[in-house]
Amino acid sequence: MLSTNFLGMELKNPVIVAAGPWNRDGKSLHESIAAGAGAVVTESIVSDTLLDVRPRIACDSNGAQNIRLYSDIQIEGWEREMNIAKHDGGIVIASVSAHTPSELAYLASKMEKFGADAIEISVSNPMMESLEVVASHAGTVFDMTKEVVSAVKLPVLVKLSQNTTNISKVAKAVKAAGGSGVSAINTVRGILGVDVETAEPTLSTYGGISGQYIRPLGLASVATIAQTVDIPICGIGGISEAKHVLEYIMLGASAVQIGTSVMLEGRQVIGRIVNELEAWLDSHGGIPVEQLRNKALLNLKSFDEMKIEPAVSTAQSVPCTENCDKCTVACLYGAIHREKDEIKVQNEKCTGCGLCTYVCPAGKLKLDW
């Protein structure tokens, strides 16, 4: 049920552990594989390593901000790390980042020699660039992808940024250059918050926001790419349970990557998500996960295709949550009110916006046509 073919690689499941400090060396990569990951991605490898600033990671209940840059292991050191990572099996994708196509090709060819199963090109960095990131320029991404594809015999994946005006155009450039697929999305440039007493930002510079904050952006990016270019997609952003994996796959992803949940919950989250996914598939007749791809994409319309339906909210015979008036407060059109202990909807005022069906914790309200 869980086996997945991604870029020609046979994964035991579609859950990949993304590039990040949790995959910083051979030992940590091996631990992610042993925890049940279908594959792992190295922390991004560069030619010239930099010292980390302190502090560099912050989080809250909805996600994290990090200003960690790249792997602090020199490229030649990755020969040893790859031997450790792969000593008893496992699929390792090497993430590489550089300023020029030739430098990327050099790093990729080195990692191919050291045993990588695929290459992932990272073309954005939320910390050291303005929003005019390399990932916004389809031509530059084309050149980088083509150079790497020419240099290695491995599948080449390009990790795209949501900080671009047209992610589909960039994905098309990847395919035109011979790239095997895309990952979407990288962390999003942001600031987690500000201490209003000291006027200090949570971290003292812009950083990459990840976790729940970016899942809607990741889902939209995957769906957009899937609707406009035929290329394998690895979905990334805010995945912490099997439901999130299914959402990405149903919107067009072939596999997914998890990172922030591993950082905040430990590697046991990998096995939990895989087990949840297997249980869900089993409860739905043992359907193979690959058969779910694009299922939700078929129900996704453009705004121009939306019809003005005669939908109105109706109250069901479900008890209200005690002391709850969320629907009456949230109704923008004054259509919902309480009479004694009953929720009433005035059909002549209801415009069918649907908000009440989401704010009601008891599931009492639904749209009827």
Short mmCIF file of C-alpha atoms in Angstrom, two decimals:
data_model
loop_
_atom_site.label_atom_id
_atom_site.label_comp_id
_atom_site.label_asym_id
_atom_site.label_seq_id
_atom_site.Cartn_x
_atom_site.Cartn_y
_atom_site.Cartn_z
CA MET A 1 0.00 0.00 0.00
CA LEU A 2 2.76 2.45 0.91
CA SER A 3 5.40 1.66 -1.71
CA THR A 4 6.02 4.63 -3.99
CA ASN A 5 7.98 5.09 -7.17
CA PHE A 6 9.45 8.58 -7.08
CA LEU A 7 11.83 9.71 -9.81
CA GLY A 8 12.53 6.06 -10.59
CA MET A 9 13.50 5.34 -6.99
CA GLU A 10 11.50 2.64 -5.18
CA LEU A 11 10.57 4.09 -1.79
CA LYS A 12 9.06 1.88 0.92
CA ASN A 13 6.73 4.78 1.71
CA PRO A 14 6.25 8.34 0.40
CA VAL A 15 7.50 10.07 3.59
CA ILE A 16 10.91 11.67 3.07
CA VAL A 17 12.82 13.59 5.74
CA ALA A 18 13.67 17.01 4.31
CA ALA A 19 16.98 18.86 4.24
CA GLY A 20 17.78 20.49 7.56
CA PRO A 21 19.99 20.30 10.65
CA TRP A 22 18.19 17.12 11.73
CA ASN A 23 19.94 15.50 8.71
CA ARG A 24 23.24 17.29 9.25
CA ASP A 25 25.61 14.28 8.97
CA GLY A 26 25.80 10.56 8.25
CA LYS A 27 24.72 9.52 11.74
CA SER A 28 21.60 11.69 11.76
CA LEU A 29 20.70 10.64 8.21
CA HIS A 30 21.00 7.00 9.21
CA GLU A 31 18.81 7.63 12.26
CA SER A 32 16.10 9.14 10.05
CA ILE A 33 16.26 6.11 7.75
CA ALA A 34 16.12 3.72 10.71
CA ALA A 35 13.09 5.59 12.05
CA GLY A 36 11.13 4.55 8.96
CA ALA A 37 11.61 7.29 6.35
CA GLY A 38 11.14 6.31 2.72
CA ALA A 39 14.18 8.45 1.92
CA VAL A 40 16.21 11.28 3.45
CA VAL A 41 17.66 14.53 2.11
CA THR A 42 21.00 15.81 3.35
CA GLU A 43 21.33 19.27 4.79
CA SER A 44 22.19 21.60 1.90
CA ILE A 45 25.82 21.18 0.89
CA VAL A 46 27.88 24.17 -0.28
CA SER A 47 31.45 24.80 -1.37
CA ASP A 48 32.35 27.22 1.44
CA THR A 49 30.84 26.55 4.85
CA LEU A 50 29.96 29.38 7.25
CA LEU A 51 29.78 29.56 11.03
CA ASP A 52 26.30 29.56 12.50
CA VAL A 53 24.93 32.55 14.37
CA ARG A 54 23.47 32.10 17.85
CA PRO A 55 20.55 31.85 18.46
CA ARG A 56 19.26 30.59 15.09
CA ILE A 57 16.02 28.66 15.68
CA ALA A 58 12.77 29.80 17.30
CA CYS A 59 9.32 28.26 17.39
CA ASP A 60 5.77 28.60 18.66
CA SER A 61 2.72 26.34 18.54
CA ASN A 62 2.21 26.91 14.80
CA GLY A 63 5.69 26.49 13.41
CA ALA A 64 9.26 27.72 13.44
CA GLN A 65 11.68 30.30 12.11
CA ASN A 66 15.26 29.34 11.44
CA ILE A 67 18.34 31.17 10.23
CA ARG A 68 20.49 28.09 9.90
CA LEU A 69 22.35 28.32 6.60
CA TYR A 70 23.98 25.23 5.14
CA SER A 71 25.88 22.09 6.07
CA ASP A 72 29.05 22.82 8.01
CA ILE A 73 30.76 19.75 6.52
CA GLN A 74 33.09 20.39 3.60
CA ILE A 75 32.22 18.57 0.38
CA GLU A 76 35.08 16.05 0.71
CA GLY A 77 33.88 15.18 4.20
CA TRP A 78 30.61 13.98 2.75
CA GLU A 79 32.26 10.83 1.40
CA ARG A 80 32.58 9.54 4.96
CA GLU A 81 29.14 10.80 5.97
CA MET A 82 27.46 9.05 3.03
CA ASN A 83 29.15 5.78 3.95
CA ILE A 84 27.74 6.10 7.46
CA ALA A 85 24.28 7.09 6.22
CA LYS A 86 23.97 4.22 3.75
CA HIS A 87 25.91 1.45 5.50
CA ASP A 88 22.84 -0.80 5.81
CA GLY A 89 20.66 0.55 3.02
CA GLY A 90 18.38 3.51 2.60
CA ILE A 91 17.85 6.13 -0.08
CA VAL A 92 19.80 9.38 0.35
CA ILE A 93 19.11 12.48 -1.74
CA ALA A 94 21.89 15.06 -1.71
CA SER A 95 20.81 18.70 -1.40
CA VAL A 96 23.24 21.11 -3.02
CA SER A 97 23.28 24.89 -3.23
CA ALA A 98 25.58 27.28 -5.07
CA HIS A 99 25.70 30.62 -6.86
CA THR A 100 26.58 29.34 -10.34
CA PRO A 101 25.54 26.42 -12.53
CA SER A 102 29.10 25.08 -12.77
CA GLU A 103 29.53 25.12 -8.99
CA LEU A 104 26.25 23.25 -8.56
CA ALA A 105 27.34 20.68 -11.14
CA TYR A 106 30.62 20.16 -9.30
CA LEU A 107 28.89 19.56 -5.97
CA ALA A 108 26.32 17.27 -7.56
CA SER A 109 28.94 15.17 -9.34
CA LYS A 110 30.89 14.82 -6.08
CA MET A 111 27.80 13.62 -4.23
CA GLU A 112 27.02 11.19 -7.04
CA LYS A 113 30.51 9.75 -6.62
CA PHE A 114 29.94 9.46 -2.86
CA GLY A 115 26.81 7.37 -3.35
CA ALA A 116 23.84 9.76 -3.47
CA ASP A 117 20.71 8.29 -5.04
CA ALA A 118 19.43 11.64 -6.36
CA ILE A 119 20.23 15.34 -6.29
CA GLU A 120 18.02 18.13 -4.95
CA ILE A 121 19.02 21.64 -6.04
CA SER A 122 18.17 24.34 -3.51
CA VAL A 123 17.63 27.65 -5.33
CA SER A 124 16.43 29.92 -2.51
CA ASN A 125 17.60 31.11 0.88
CA PRO A 126 15.20 33.22 2.98
CA MET A 127 18.03 34.69 5.08
CA MET A 128 20.68 36.05 2.76
CA GLU A 129 18.62 37.29 -0.17
CA SER A 130 15.86 39.76 -0.81
CA LEU A 131 12.57 38.49 -2.17
CA GLU A 132 14.13 38.70 -5.63
CA VAL A 133 15.46 35.18 -5.12
CA VAL A 134 17.05 32.98 -7.77
CA ALA A 135 13.92 30.81 -7.63
CA SER A 136 11.95 33.67 -9.19
CA HIS A 137 13.96 33.57 -12.40
CA ALA A 138 12.94 30.73 -14.68
CA GLY A 139 15.90 31.33 -16.97
CA THR A 140 18.44 31.04 -14.17
CA VAL A 141 16.76 27.93 -12.79
CA PHE A 142 16.80 26.45 -16.30
CA ASP A 143 20.55 27.05 -16.62
CA MET A 144 21.30 25.60 -13.18
CA THR A 145 19.14 22.55 -13.73
CA LYS A 146 20.53 21.85 -17.20
CA GLU A 147 24.13 22.05 -15.97
CA VAL A 148 23.49 19.60 -13.15
CA VAL A 149 21.49 17.22 -15.36
CA SER A 150 24.42 17.20 -17.81
CA ALA A 151 26.91 16.46 -15.04
CA VAL A 152 25.23 13.49 -13.31
CA LYS A 153 23.33 10.34 -14.19
CA LEU A 154 21.06 10.64 -11.14
CA PRO A 155 17.52 12.01 -10.91
CA VAL A 156 17.66 15.78 -10.39
CA LEU A 157 15.03 17.45 -8.22
CA VAL A 158 14.72 21.25 -7.86
CA LYS A 159 13.39 22.71 -4.61
CA LEU A 160 11.18 25.67 -5.46
CA SER A 161 10.30 28.73 -3.41
CA GLN A 162 6.86 30.19 -2.81
CA ASN A 163 8.49 33.64 -2.90
CA THR A 164 7.95 33.91 -6.65
CA THR A 165 5.28 35.41 -8.84
CA ASN A 166 4.83 32.33 -11.06
CA ILE A 167 5.89 28.99 -9.61
CA SER A 168 4.45 27.10 -12.59
CA LYS A 169 6.74 28.97 -14.97
CA VAL A 170 9.75 27.95 -12.89
CA ALA A 171 8.55 24.32 -12.75
CA LYS A 172 8.20 24.34 -16.54
CA ALA A 173 11.79 25.58 -16.79
CA VAL A 174 12.94 22.66 -14.64
CA LYS A 175 11.21 20.18 -16.93
CA ALA A 176 12.51 21.90 -20.08
CA ALA A 177 16.05 21.65 -18.69
CA GLY A 178 15.71 17.91 -18.16
CA GLY A 179 14.99 17.98 -14.44
CA SER A 180 13.33 14.87 -13.05
CA GLY A 181 10.95 16.67 -10.67
CA VAL A 182 10.39 19.51 -8.23
CA SER A 183 10.00 19.91 -4.48
CA ALA A 184 7.53 22.54 -3.28
CA ILE A 185 7.96 24.49 -1.16
CA ASN A 186 11.04 25.75 0.65
CA THR A 187 10.61 27.71 3.87
CA VAL A 188 9.02 31.12 3.39
CA ARG A 189 10.82 34.35 4.25
CA GLY A 190 9.32 35.80 7.42
CA ILE A 191 9.59 37.02 11.00
CA LEU A 192 8.04 34.82 13.69
CA GLY A 193 7.15 37.69 16.01
CA VAL A 194 8.28 40.59 18.17
CA ASP A 195 8.67 40.96 21.94
CA VAL A 196 6.63 44.13 22.38
CA GLU A 197 8.24 44.91 25.76
CA THR A 198 11.80 44.96 24.38
CA ALA A 199 10.99 45.67 20.71
CA GLU A 200 13.20 42.72 19.81
CA PRO A 201 12.21 40.41 16.93
CA THR A 202 12.10 36.73 17.88
CA LEU A 203 15.27 36.28 15.83
CA SER A 204 17.24 39.33 14.82
CA THR A 205 16.92 38.89 11.06
CA TYR A 206 14.57 37.49 8.44
CA GLY A 207 14.42 33.71 8.39
CA GLY A 208 12.70 30.71 6.93
CA ILE A 209 9.21 30.12 8.32
CA SER A 210 8.05 26.49 8.39
CA GLY A 211 5.39 24.31 9.99
CA GLN A 212 1.63 24.87 10.06
CA TYR A 213 2.08 28.47 8.93
CA ILE A 214 3.05 27.42 5.41
CA ARG A 215 0.98 24.27 4.75
CA PRO A 216 -1.77 26.18 2.85
CA LEU A 217 0.98 27.77 0.71
CA GLY A 218 2.59 24.40 0.09
CA LEU A 219 -0.70 22.78 -0.86
CA ALA A 220 -1.56 25.60 -3.27
CA SER A 221 1.90 25.48 -4.84
CA VAL A 222 1.74 21.72 -5.39
CA ALA A 223 -1.75 21.96 -6.90
CA THR A 224 -0.74 24.86 -9.15
CA ILE A 225 2.28 22.99 -10.47
CA ALA A 226 0.29 19.78 -10.95
CA GLN A 227 -2.37 21.62 -12.96
CA THR A 228 0.08 23.27 -15.32
CA VAL A 229 3.08 21.01 -15.91
CA ASP A 230 3.44 17.24 -16.01
CA ILE A 231 6.37 16.66 -13.67
CA PRO A 232 6.73 14.62 -10.44
CA ILE A 233 6.26 16.73 -7.31
CA CYS A 234 7.44 16.30 -3.74
CA GLY A 235 5.16 18.26 -1.39
CA ILE A 236 6.67 20.15 1.56
CA GLY A 237 5.28 22.35 4.29
CA GLY A 238 3.60 21.81 7.64
CA ILE A 239 3.24 18.04 7.57
CA SER A 240 2.80 16.53 11.04
CA GLU A 241 0.20 13.77 10.50
CA ALA A 242 -1.01 11.34 7.86
CA LYS A 243 -3.92 13.60 6.86
CA HIS A 244 -1.41 16.21 5.68
CA VAL A 245 0.43 13.60 3.60
CA LEU A 246 -2.85 12.59 1.98
CA GLU A 247 -3.74 16.22 1.24
CA TYR A 248 -0.49 16.78 -0.66
CA ILE A 249 -0.80 13.51 -2.59
CA MET A 250 -4.45 14.14 -3.49
CA LEU A 251 -3.42 17.56 -4.84
CA GLY A 252 -0.75 16.10 -7.10
CA ALA A 253 2.35 15.19 -5.08
CA SER A 254 4.03 11.81 -5.54
CA ALA A 255 5.87 12.01 -2.21
CA VAL A 256 6.26 14.45 0.68
CA GLN A 257 9.01 15.82 2.89
CA ILE A 258 8.79 16.46 6.62
CA GLY A 259 11.19 18.60 8.64
CA THR A 260 9.81 20.88 11.34
CA SER A 261 7.78 18.06 12.90
CA VAL A 262 10.97 15.97 13.16
CA MET A 263 12.77 18.90 14.76
CA LEU A 264 10.03 19.58 17.33
CA GLU A 265 8.77 16.04 18.04
CA GLY A 266 11.81 13.87 17.39
CA ARG A 267 12.27 11.09 14.87
CA GLN A 268 9.46 9.03 16.36
CA VAL A 269 7.12 11.29 14.37
CA ILE A 270 8.33 9.56 11.19
CA GLY A 271 7.07 6.16 12.26
CA ARG A 272 3.87 7.64 13.66
CA ILE A 273 2.99 9.35 10.37
CA VAL A 274 3.84 6.23 8.34
CA ASN A 275 1.73 4.03 10.64
CA GLU A 276 -1.19 6.49 10.52
CA LEU A 277 -0.96 6.53 6.73
CA GLU A 278 -0.94 2.75 6.51
CA ALA A 279 -3.94 2.53 8.88
CA TRP A 280 -5.90 5.05 6.80
CA LEU A 281 -5.20 3.18 3.57
CA ASP A 282 -6.14 -0.12 5.22
CA SER A 283 -9.42 1.35 6.47
CA HIS A 284 -10.23 2.42 2.91
CA GLY A 285 -9.95 -1.02 1.39
CA GLY A 286 -6.18 -1.29 1.20
CA ILE A 287 -5.94 1.19 -1.66
CA PRO A 288 -2.32 1.82 -2.80
CA VAL A 289 -1.21 5.32 -1.87
CA GLU A 290 -0.18 6.03 -5.46
CA GLN A 291 -3.80 5.64 -6.60
CA LEU A 292 -4.79 8.68 -4.52
CA ARG A 293 -2.65 11.08 -6.51
CA ASN A 294 -4.65 13.95 -8.09
CA LYS A 295 -7.95 12.84 -6.51
CA ALA A 296 -8.59 16.28 -4.99
CA LEU A 297 -7.06 18.04 -7.98
CA LEU A 298 -10.05 16.85 -10.02
CA ASN A 299 -12.33 18.85 -7.71
CA LEU A 300 -10.22 22.02 -7.75
CA LYS A 301 -11.66 24.72 -9.98
CA SER A 302 -10.40 28.06 -11.17
CA PHE A 303 -12.33 31.04 -9.81
CA ASP A 304 -13.83 31.63 -13.25
CA GLU A 305 -15.39 28.15 -13.12
CA MET A 306 -17.15 28.78 -9.82
CA LYS A 307 -20.94 28.97 -10.05
CA ILE A 308 -23.26 31.11 -7.95
CA GLU A 309 -25.11 28.35 -6.13
CA PRO A 310 -28.34 28.92 -4.14
CA ALA A 311 -26.69 27.60 -0.97
CA VAL A 312 -27.85 28.59 2.51
CA SER A 313 -26.80 27.47 5.96
CA THR A 314 -29.12 25.17 7.89
CA ALA A 315 -29.07 24.06 11.52
CA GLN A 316 -28.90 20.30 12.08
CA SER A 317 -30.38 18.35 14.99
CA VAL A 318 -27.03 18.28 16.75
CA PRO A 319 -26.62 19.67 20.28
CA CYS A 320 -24.69 22.92 20.49
CA THR A 321 -21.46 23.10 22.39
CA GLU A 322 -22.24 24.48 25.85
CA ASN A 323 -21.86 28.27 26.18
CA CYS A 324 -20.88 28.59 22.52
CA ASP A 325 -22.01 31.46 20.29
CA LYS A 326 -19.27 31.27 17.69
CA CYS A 327 -21.68 31.03 14.76
CA THR A 328 -23.80 34.01 15.82
CA VAL A 329 -20.71 36.14 16.40
CA ALA A 330 -19.03 35.12 13.15
CA CYS A 331 -22.02 35.50 10.83
CA LEU A 332 -21.15 38.48 8.66
CA TYR A 333 -24.73 38.94 7.45
CA GLY A 334 -26.70 38.72 10.70
CA ALA A 335 -28.47 35.58 9.51
CA ILE A 336 -27.82 33.42 12.57
CA HIS A 337 -29.32 34.05 15.99
CA ARG A 338 -30.27 32.13 19.10
CA GLU A 339 -33.84 31.68 20.28
CA LYS A 340 -33.72 30.30 23.81
CA ASP A 341 -31.54 27.21 23.36
CA GLU A 342 -31.97 26.88 19.62
CA ILE A 343 -29.81 28.19 16.77
CA LYS A 344 -31.92 29.68 14.00
CA VAL A 345 -30.90 30.69 10.48
CA GLN A 346 -32.81 33.33 8.52
CA ASN A 347 -32.60 32.04 4.97
CA GLU A 348 -33.47 35.43 3.46
CA LYS A 349 -30.34 36.92 5.06
CA CYS A 350 -27.95 33.99 4.55
CA THR A 351 -25.71 34.35 1.49
CA GLY A 352 -24.10 30.92 1.79
CA CYS A 353 -20.59 32.13 2.60
CA GLY A 354 -19.94 28.95 4.61
CA LEU A 355 -17.98 30.51 7.48
CA CYS A 356 -20.37 29.22 10.15
CA THR A 357 -19.81 25.62 9.09
CA TYR A 358 -16.13 25.99 9.96
CA VAL A 359 -16.36 27.94 13.24
CA CYS A 360 -19.03 25.66 14.76
CA PRO A 361 -17.21 23.09 16.94
CA ALA A 362 -20.27 20.79 17.08
CA GLY A 363 -20.84 20.46 13.33
CA LYS A 364 -24.37 21.76 13.73
CA LEU A 365 -24.39 23.98 10.66
CA LYS A 366 -24.01 22.91 7.04
CA LEU A 367 -24.69 24.37 3.63
CA ASP A 368 -27.69 23.03 1.75
CA TRP A 369 -28.53 23.56 -1.90
#
